[in-house]
Amino acid sequence: MNRLFHFASLLLLPSGLASCSEEATETVTPAAAPRLTNLTTDTVRLAPVQARLKLSGQVVTNADRTAPVYPVAGGVVESVPVMLGDEVSKGQVLAVVRSTRVAGLVQEAQVAAINLATARRELAATESMHADGMASERELAQARAAWRTAQAETRRVQQQQAVLGATQEQYVMRAPLAGTITAKHVSAGMQFDPGQVDALFTLANLDEVWVLADVFQADIAGVRVGVPAEIRTLAYPDKVFTGQVDKVFNLLHATRKSLQVRVRLLNPGHLLKPGMYTQVQLTRTLPEQLPTVPAGSLVFANGRRYALVLQESGKVETRAVETGPTVGGVSFLRGGLTPGEQVVTGNPLLIYKELYE
């Protein structure tokens, strides 16, 4: 927590102290220093060391929210009212196909309807005759079996028509989910057989996307599920997307010999597009602990980094420090300061210049 310190005056050092060795401690002593008040300071804290790993990645669709759309019968495509990249709602028409299979189903449905009506009449007549003693139990059983068979055939044909979305000689391909058309392999006038084509459309819901990043073998040991991740893209250079590693794949890529990790990201506004290249920065916490200070509190001069340390007596000590990694505006120190000491954080460069210029 920041604290404000007031003292009567800061005292200048001789200029020769600016070139002291690493182990030297520079203390303010002369009485000619300008009067400075309201110095902002922060406490040196001990914290686990954090390390950052930078990876290259790519935005891909969420496979759990991606659906290929296959044709259910061959035929000729009459119309395709959608285009690649369009956002569609569930049930929206993707294509209309004229199919001989559908025409055959229409005929089958007509025959099934006639057979069902005939079986119903014959069953009614047989039941009446059986009641008058003019038909045997066997004849009644046969009439009931014929009626049930006709019912089953009618249901079969109706279900096939429902699956195809068939009307007359056409059937309609509809979107199985709301999403974006990420692949389209069909156009009006195309003739096909279902056994000769793959999915005609691929739909993906982009409300959540995946970022897949490659980890080189030397860095695999430092990557695990739950590691925080920051995602940056060329399209949005000032925007940082945050998430965490939710899966580490167990197999190396066949050609790159790298391991892939996955980061799930919510995608409001669908800013992230499949195929975008990204920079992925993973932040992992190490077992080692080191003193930390705000990165802005350190001054670089004479090829070294210095911290301005406020003593209990009110004097300012300029101390050379050995820095480790800097993560998120925090610098880890491998020497020069101990936890609990106070360092100047408000305009340290200006104060340093006041002291030495």
Coordinates of C-alpha atoms in Angstrom, one line a residue:
M1 CA 0.0 0.0 0.0
N2 CA 1.4 3.4 -1.0
R3 CA 2.4 5.9 1.8
L4 CA 3.2 9.6 1.7
F5 CA 6.4 10.7 3.4
H6 CA 7.3 14.3 4.3
F7 CA 10.8 15.4 5.2
A8 CA 12.6 18.7 5.5
S9 CA 15.2 18.3 2.7
L10 CA 17.0 15.8 0.5
L11 CA 20.8 16.1 0.4
L12 CA 22.8 15.8 -2.7
L13 CA 25.6 13.2 -3.2
P14 CA 28.9 14.1 -4.8
S15 CA 28.6 13.4 -8.5
G16 CA 31.4 10.9 -8.4
L17 CA 29.2 8.3 -6.6
A18 CA 27.2 7.8 -9.8
S19 CA 29.9 5.5 -11.1
C20 CA 30.1 3.2 -8.0
S21 CA 30.4 -0.6 -8.4
E22 CA 27.4 -3.0 -8.1
E23 CA 28.0 -3.6 -4.4
A24 CA 28.3 0.1 -3.6
T25 CA 25.5 1.9 -1.7
E26 CA 24.8 5.5 -2.5
T27 CA 23.4 7.6 0.3
V28 CA 22.2 11.2 0.3
T29 CA 24.3 13.3 2.7
P30 CA 25.1 16.9 1.6
A31 CA 22.9 19.7 2.9
A32 CA 22.4 21.5 -0.4
A33 CA 19.6 19.3 -1.7
P34 CA 16.3 20.8 -2.9
R35 CA 13.4 20.5 -0.6
L36 CA 11.0 17.6 -1.7
T37 CA 7.8 16.7 -0.1
N38 CA 4.9 14.2 -0.6
L39 CA 7.1 11.4 -1.9
T40 CA 5.1 8.4 -3.0
T41 CA 6.5 5.1 -1.9
D42 CA 5.7 1.4 -2.0
T43 CA 6.9 -1.6 0.1
V44 CA 9.2 -4.2 -1.2
R45 CA 7.2 -7.5 -1.1
L46 CA 8.3 -11.1 -1.4
A47 CA 6.3 -13.0 -4.1
P48 CA 6.5 -16.1 -6.2
V49 CA 8.4 -15.6 -9.4
Q50 CA 6.3 -15.5 -12.5
A51 CA 7.6 -16.4 -16.0
R52 CA 6.0 -15.6 -19.3
L53 CA 6.0 -17.9 -22.3
K54 CA 5.2 -16.4 -25.8
L55 CA 3.6 -18.7 -28.3
S56 CA 2.1 -18.4 -31.8
G57 CA -1.5 -19.5 -32.1
Q58 CA -4.5 -19.5 -34.4
V59 CA -8.2 -19.0 -33.8
V60 CA -10.4 -22.0 -34.7
T61 CA -14.0 -22.9 -34.3
N62 CA -15.3 -24.6 -31.2
A63 CA -15.6 -28.2 -32.4
D64 CA -18.3 -28.8 -29.8
R65 CA -20.4 -26.1 -31.5
T66 CA -19.6 -27.0 -35.2
A67 CA -22.0 -29.0 -37.4
P68 CA -21.4 -30.3 -40.9
V69 CA -24.5 -30.5 -43.0
Y70 CA -24.7 -33.6 -45.3
P71 CA -27.3 -34.2 -48.1
V72 CA -29.7 -37.1 -47.3
A73 CA -30.5 -37.9 -50.9
G74 CA -28.9 -37.2 -54.3
G75 CA -30.4 -34.8 -56.8
V76 CA -30.0 -31.4 -58.5
V77 CA -29.6 -28.3 -56.4
E78 CA -32.3 -25.8 -57.3
S79 CA -31.3 -22.9 -55.1
V80 CA -28.8 -21.9 -52.4
P81 CA -30.1 -18.7 -50.6
V82 CA -27.1 -18.4 -48.4
M83 CA -23.4 -17.5 -48.9
L84 CA -20.1 -18.3 -47.2
G85 CA -19.7 -16.3 -44.0
D86 CA -23.5 -15.6 -43.5
E87 CA -24.9 -15.9 -40.0
V88 CA -28.0 -18.1 -40.0
S89 CA -30.6 -19.1 -37.5
K90 CA -31.5 -22.6 -36.5
G91 CA -33.9 -24.1 -39.1
Q92 CA -33.1 -21.5 -41.8
V93 CA -33.1 -22.8 -45.4
L94 CA -29.6 -23.5 -46.7
A95 CA -30.5 -25.2 -50.0
V96 CA -33.4 -26.7 -52.0
V97 CA -32.7 -29.9 -53.8
R98 CA -34.9 -31.6 -56.5
S99 CA -34.5 -35.4 -56.1
T100 CA -35.9 -38.5 -57.7
R101 CA -35.7 -40.1 -54.3
V102 CA -38.2 -37.6 -53.0
A103 CA -40.5 -38.2 -56.0
G104 CA -40.3 -41.9 -55.2
L105 CA -41.2 -41.2 -51.6
V106 CA -44.3 -39.2 -52.7
Q107 CA -45.5 -42.2 -54.7
E108 CA -44.7 -44.5 -51.8
A109 CA -46.7 -42.2 -49.5
Q110 CA -49.7 -42.3 -51.9
V111 CA -49.6 -46.1 -52.1
A112 CA -49.2 -46.4 -48.4
A113 CA -52.2 -44.2 -47.8
I114 CA -54.3 -46.3 -50.2
N115 CA -53.2 -49.5 -48.6
L116 CA -54.0 -48.2 -45.1
A117 CA -57.5 -47.1 -46.1
T118 CA -58.1 -50.5 -47.7
A119 CA -56.8 -52.4 -44.7
R120 CA -59.0 -50.3 -42.4
R121 CA -62.1 -51.1 -44.4
E122 CA -61.3 -54.8 -44.6
L123 CA -60.7 -54.9 -40.8
A124 CA -64.0 -53.2 -40.2
A125 CA -65.8 -55.6 -42.5
T126 CA -64.1 -58.6 -40.9
E127 CA -65.0 -57.5 -37.4
S128 CA -68.6 -57.1 -38.4
M129 CA -68.7 -60.6 -40.0
H130 CA -66.9 -62.1 -37.0
A131 CA -69.6 -60.6 -34.7
D132 CA -72.3 -62.3 -36.9
G133 CA -70.3 -65.6 -36.8
M134 CA -69.5 -65.4 -40.5
A135 CA -65.7 -64.9 -40.1
S136 CA -63.2 -67.0 -38.1
E137 CA -60.8 -65.8 -35.4
R138 CA -58.0 -66.5 -37.9
E139 CA -59.5 -64.2 -40.5
L140 CA -60.0 -61.5 -37.9
A141 CA -56.3 -61.8 -36.8
Q142 CA -55.1 -61.6 -40.5
A143 CA -57.2 -58.5 -41.1
R144 CA -55.8 -56.8 -37.9
A145 CA -52.2 -57.8 -38.9
A146 CA -52.7 -56.3 -42.4
W147 CA -54.0 -53.1 -40.9
R148 CA -51.0 -52.8 -38.5
T149 CA -48.6 -53.5 -41.4
A150 CA -50.3 -50.7 -43.5
Q151 CA -50.0 -48.4 -40.5
A152 CA -46.3 -49.1 -40.1
E153 CA -45.5 -48.6 -43.8
T154 CA -47.4 -45.2 -43.7
R155 CA -45.4 -44.1 -40.7
R156 CA -42.1 -45.1 -42.3
V157 CA -42.8 -43.1 -45.4
Q158 CA -43.9 -40.1 -43.4
Q159 CA -40.8 -40.2 -41.2
Q160 CA -38.6 -40.3 -44.3
Q161 CA -40.4 -37.3 -45.7
A162 CA -40.0 -35.5 -42.4
V163 CA -36.3 -36.2 -42.3
L164 CA -35.9 -35.0 -45.9
G165 CA -38.2 -32.0 -45.4
A166 CA -39.7 -33.3 -48.6
T167 CA -42.6 -31.7 -50.6
Q168 CA -43.5 -33.0 -54.0
E169 CA -40.1 -33.6 -55.8
Q170 CA -38.0 -31.4 -53.5
Y171 CA -36.4 -31.5 -50.1
V172 CA -34.9 -28.7 -48.1
M173 CA -31.6 -28.6 -46.3
R174 CA -31.9 -26.6 -43.1
A175 CA -29.4 -25.2 -40.6
P176 CA -29.2 -27.6 -37.6
L177 CA -28.0 -24.8 -35.3
A178 CA -27.6 -21.0 -35.2
G179 CA -24.2 -20.0 -36.4
T180 CA -21.9 -18.8 -39.2
I181 CA -21.4 -20.7 -42.5
T182 CA -17.7 -21.5 -42.4
A183 CA -17.6 -23.8 -45.4
K184 CA -19.8 -24.1 -48.5
H185 CA -19.4 -26.7 -51.2
V186 CA -22.6 -26.3 -53.2
S187 CA -24.0 -24.1 -55.8
A188 CA -27.3 -23.9 -57.8
G189 CA -27.5 -26.4 -60.6
M190 CA -25.0 -28.8 -59.1
Q191 CA -25.9 -32.5 -59.5
F192 CA -24.6 -35.0 -56.9
D193 CA -25.0 -38.3 -55.3
P194 CA -24.8 -38.5 -51.5
G195 CA -22.1 -41.1 -51.7
Q196 CA -19.9 -38.9 -53.8
V197 CA -19.8 -35.7 -51.8
D198 CA -18.8 -34.6 -48.3
A199 CA -20.7 -32.1 -46.2
L200 CA -22.2 -29.4 -48.4
F201 CA -22.1 -26.9 -45.5
T202 CA -20.3 -26.4 -42.2
L203 CA -21.9 -24.3 -39.5
A204 CA -20.1 -23.0 -36.5
N205 CA -21.4 -21.0 -33.5
L206 CA -18.8 -18.3 -32.9
D207 CA -20.1 -17.2 -29.5
E208 CA -17.1 -19.2 -28.1
V209 CA -14.0 -20.0 -30.0
W210 CA -10.7 -21.9 -29.4
V211 CA -7.2 -20.6 -29.7
L212 CA -4.7 -23.4 -30.5
A213 CA -1.0 -22.6 -29.8
D214 CA 2.2 -24.5 -30.4
V215 CA 4.5 -25.2 -27.5
F216 CA 8.1 -26.3 -28.4
Q217 CA 9.4 -29.3 -26.6
A218 CA 11.8 -27.3 -24.5
D219 CA 8.9 -25.5 -22.9
I220 CA 6.5 -28.4 -22.5
A221 CA 7.3 -28.9 -18.8
G222 CA 6.2 -25.4 -17.9
V223 CA 2.7 -25.7 -19.5
R224 CA -0.3 -27.1 -17.7
V225 CA -4.1 -26.7 -17.5
G226 CA -5.2 -23.6 -15.7
V227 CA -2.2 -21.4 -16.7
P228 CA -3.5 -17.8 -17.4
A229 CA -3.3 -16.7 -21.1
E230 CA -3.4 -13.4 -22.8
I231 CA -4.3 -13.3 -26.5
R232 CA -3.3 -10.6 -28.9
T233 CA -4.2 -10.2 -32.6
L234 CA -3.1 -8.0 -35.5
A235 CA -6.7 -7.0 -36.1
Y236 CA -7.1 -5.5 -32.6
P237 CA -3.5 -4.5 -31.5
D238 CA -4.8 -2.5 -28.5
K239 CA -7.1 -5.3 -27.2
V240 CA -6.1 -8.2 -25.0
F241 CA -8.3 -11.3 -24.8
T242 CA -7.8 -13.2 -21.5
G243 CA -8.4 -16.8 -20.7
Q244 CA -6.6 -19.9 -19.5
V245 CA -5.2 -23.1 -20.9
D246 CA -8.1 -25.6 -20.6
K247 CA -6.4 -28.5 -22.5
V248 CA -2.9 -29.8 -23.2
F249 CA -2.9 -32.3 -26.0
N250 CA -0.9 -35.4 -25.5
L251 CA 0.5 -35.9 -29.0
L252 CA 3.1 -33.9 -30.8
H253 CA 2.3 -32.4 -34.2
A254 CA 3.4 -34.8 -36.9
T255 CA 5.6 -32.3 -38.8
R256 CA 6.2 -29.4 -36.4
K257 CA 7.0 -31.7 -33.5
S258 CA 5.4 -29.2 -31.2
L259 CA 2.7 -29.7 -28.6
Q260 CA -0.6 -27.9 -28.9
V261 CA -2.5 -26.2 -26.0
R262 CA -6.0 -24.9 -26.2
V263 CA -7.5 -21.7 -24.8
R264 CA -11.3 -21.2 -24.8
L265 CA -12.5 -17.6 -25.3
L266 CA -15.9 -16.1 -25.1
N267 CA -16.4 -14.1 -28.3
P268 CA -18.9 -11.3 -27.9
G269 CA -19.6 -9.5 -31.2
H270 CA -17.7 -12.3 -33.0
L271 CA -14.5 -10.2 -33.1
L272 CA -12.3 -13.2 -33.3
K273 CA -12.6 -14.9 -36.7
P274 CA -11.6 -18.5 -37.5
G275 CA -8.2 -18.5 -39.1
M276 CA -6.9 -15.4 -37.4
Y277 CA -3.2 -15.7 -36.2
T278 CA -2.6 -14.7 -32.6
Q279 CA 0.2 -14.2 -30.1
V280 CA -0.4 -16.2 -27.0
Q281 CA 1.3 -15.2 -23.7
L282 CA 1.2 -17.7 -20.9
T283 CA 2.0 -16.7 -17.3
R284 CA 3.1 -19.4 -15.0
T285 CA 4.1 -19.2 -11.3
L286 CA 7.4 -20.8 -10.2
P287 CA 8.2 -22.2 -6.8
E288 CA 11.0 -19.6 -6.3
Q289 CA 10.1 -16.3 -4.4
L290 CA 11.9 -13.0 -4.9
P291 CA 11.5 -9.4 -3.7
T292 CA 9.2 -7.3 -6.0
V293 CA 8.8 -3.6 -6.7
P294 CA 6.7 -1.7 -9.3
A295 CA 8.7 -1.7 -12.5
G296 CA 8.2 2.1 -12.8
S297 CA 10.1 2.6 -9.5
L298 CA 13.4 1.6 -11.1
V299 CA 15.8 4.0 -12.8
F300 CA 18.2 3.1 -15.5
A301 CA 21.4 5.0 -15.5
N302 CA 25.1 4.3 -16.3
G303 CA 24.2 0.9 -17.6
R304 CA 22.6 -0.2 -14.3
R305 CA 19.2 -0.1 -12.7
Y306 CA 18.7 1.7 -9.4
A307 CA 16.0 2.0 -6.7
L308 CA 15.5 5.0 -4.5
V309 CA 15.2 3.7 -1.0
L310 CA 13.6 5.8 1.7
Q311 CA 15.3 5.3 5.1
E312 CA 13.5 5.7 8.4
S313 CA 15.7 8.8 9.0
G314 CA 14.1 10.5 6.0
K315 CA 17.2 10.2 3.9
V316 CA 17.1 8.7 0.4
E317 CA 19.5 6.0 -0.6
T318 CA 20.2 5.3 -4.2
R319 CA 20.9 1.6 -4.5
A320 CA 21.9 -0.6 -7.4
V321 CA 19.7 -3.6 -7.9
E322 CA 19.9 -6.8 -9.9
T323 CA 16.7 -7.4 -11.8
G324 CA 15.0 -10.6 -12.8
P325 CA 11.9 -10.9 -15.0
T326 CA 9.3 -8.1 -15.2
V327 CA 5.7 -9.4 -15.4
G328 CA 2.6 -7.2 -15.4
G329 CA 4.3 -4.0 -14.3
V330 CA 6.1 -5.8 -11.4
S331 CA 9.9 -6.4 -11.4
F332 CA 11.4 -9.3 -9.6
L333 CA 14.8 -8.5 -8.0
R334 CA 17.7 -11.0 -7.5
G335 CA 19.7 -8.6 -5.3
G336 CA 19.9 -5.1 -3.8
L337 CA 16.6 -4.9 -1.8
T338 CA 15.0 -6.8 1.0
P339 CA 11.3 -7.2 1.8
G340 CA 9.8 -4.5 3.9
E341 CA 12.0 -1.6 2.6
Q342 CA 10.3 1.4 1.1
V343 CA 11.1 2.5 -2.5
V344 CA 10.1 5.8 -4.1
T345 CA 7.5 5.2 -6.9
G346 CA 6.4 8.7 -7.7
N347 CA 8.6 10.3 -10.5
P348 CA 11.8 8.4 -9.5
L349 CA 13.7 9.5 -12.6
L350 CA 12.9 13.1 -11.9
I351 CA 14.1 12.7 -8.3
Y352 CA 17.2 10.9 -9.4
K353 CA 18.1 13.7 -11.7
E354 CA 17.5 16.2 -8.9
L355 CA 20.0 14.3 -6.9
Y356 CA 22.7 13.8 -9.5
E357 CA 22.4 16.7 -11.9

